[in-house]
Amino acid sequence: MVVARQFHGPIDLHAHSSVSDGTETPAELVHAAAVAGLGTIALTDHDSTAGWAGASAAARAEHLTFIPGMEFSTRVDYASVHLLAYLFDPADSSLLAEMTRVRAARLARAEKMVARIGVDYALSWDDVLAQTTPNATVGRPHIADALVARGHALNRSAAFADILHWKAGYFQPHYAPEPLRAIKLVRAAGGVPVIAHPATRGIGDVVAESSLKTMVEAGLFGLELDHRENQPEPTARLRELAAKFGLFVTGSSDYHGAGKPNRLGENSTAPEVLERIIEQGRGSAPVYG
Ligand code: AMP
Ligand code: FE
Ligand code: FE
Ligand code: ZN
């Protein structure tokens, strides 16, 4: 029997720790969620589950509900598409193989970008490593932090607007699976897949009606429509498509600590939607702290 649970306080289903490109450890992130008055927090580091243990322990101590998750990198041509995945089995061999491949590709790609930037700016790979915790999923934010430390940019956002922008000529893509394959991998691992910030600039055709229909048939659960980077017009269009296809709508902050202006709880998810996620998630369990 499924026991209906009350969730006390707002529900934020998208946040990053220093296991990827957030600036706080998983325990610090959970503490910050408690201070912000949240009742539920999901940890969704890029392509990694290494923060789950630390966040679980902190959630018990802080009396918060913790939802284990991940933001899985996927790609269609040059468009980067992020897939949130909740409550999957972190030991599923097919999913794990793909996560490992993506993390390795991210590392090689970051080294390549730094080599290119290093031609024009004083910047070395060691500078980037100094900004990265061991085994973290490396991304442009770590390069941004190294550029800031070297005095080439004022903060992460400035680095992204300038040297790390694809127009600057240093940008390199990295391997990532197609969204459809990622959705299937997440479901096969018992997880619940949601497309992250699907109405941001540049995603375009990926969430056109026909491809969305294919993703729904493959097991897509929902769309993260309440997110500060979603643009009004595509968001309205996707809200209609979500209703048409029976997709659930989530909302979240995409908090990165000091690395982004996004604040915990600035967008949240309805308790009824979280209940459906928990019902469908079969690979791991929430922590009710
Ligand atoms: P990457 O996946 O390595 O290409 O880097 C993209 C990541 O950088 C995203 O997951 C964002 O969290 C982060 N990011 C993108 N734009 C900004 C920005 N303006 N300021 C800080 N972080 C950003
Ligand atoms: Fe990020
Ligand atoms: Fe994202
Ligand atoms: Zn994110």
PDB file of N, CA and C and ligand atoms in Angstrom, residues 16 20-21 46 71 82 141 254 256 260, ligand 2:
ATOM      1  N   HIS A  16      22.924  21.776  -7.176  1.00  0.00           N
ATOM      2  CA  HIS A  16      24.271  21.233  -7.415  1.00  0.00           C
ATOM      3  C   HIS A  16      25.195  21.438  -6.227  1.00  0.00           C
ATOM      4  N   SER A  20      29.791  18.392  -8.553  1.00  0.00           N
ATOM      5  CA  SER A  20      29.888  18.898  -9.927  1.00  0.00           C
ATOM      6  C   SER A  20      30.261  20.374  -9.860  1.00  0.00           C
ATOM      7  N   ASP A  21      29.367  21.260 -10.298  1.00  0.00           N
ATOM      8  CA  ASP A  21      29.771  22.668 -10.401  1.00  0.00           C
ATOM      9  C   ASP A  21      29.104  23.592  -9.388  1.00  0.00           C
ATOM     10  N   HIS A  46      25.770  17.128 -11.983  1.00  0.00           N
ATOM     11  CA  HIS A  46      25.943  16.712 -13.371  1.00  0.00           C
ATOM     12  C   HIS A  46      26.641  15.347 -13.435  1.00  0.00           C
ATOM     13  N   GLU A  71      21.677  15.373 -12.872  1.00  0.00           N
ATOM     14  CA  GLU A  71      21.373  16.078 -14.117  1.00  0.00           C
ATOM     15  C   GLU A  71      22.291  15.466 -15.176  1.00  0.00           C
ATOM     16  N   HIS A  82      19.715  18.928 -20.957  1.00  0.00           N
ATOM     17  CA  HIS A  82      19.943  18.342 -19.637  1.00  0.00           C
ATOM     18  C   HIS A  82      18.722  17.549 -19.194  1.00  0.00           C
ATOM     19  N   PRO A 141      32.183  25.818 -15.580  1.00  0.00           N
ATOM     20  CA  PRO A 141      32.254  26.621 -14.358  1.00  0.00           C
ATOM     21  C   PRO A 141      33.610  26.541 -13.647  1.00  0.00           C
ATOM     22  N   ASP A 254      17.767  25.226  -9.484  1.00  0.00           N
ATOM     23  CA  ASP A 254      19.059  24.996 -10.147  1.00  0.00           C
ATOM     24  C   ASP A 254      20.156  25.770  -9.408  1.00  0.00           C
ATOM     25  N   HIS A 256      23.468  26.696  -7.491  1.00  0.00           N
ATOM     26  CA  HIS A 256      24.882  26.319  -7.621  1.00  0.00           C
ATOM     27  C   HIS A 256      25.717  26.974  -6.518  1.00  0.00           C
ATOM     28  N   LYS A 260      26.186  30.851  -9.076  1.00  0.00           N
ATOM     29  CA  LYS A 260      25.109  31.379  -9.932  1.00  0.00           C
ATOM     30  C   LYS A 260      24.176  32.180  -9.041  1.00  0.00           C
TER      31      LYS A 260
HETATM   32 FE    FE B   2      25.625  23.349 -13.638  1.00  0.00          FE
END
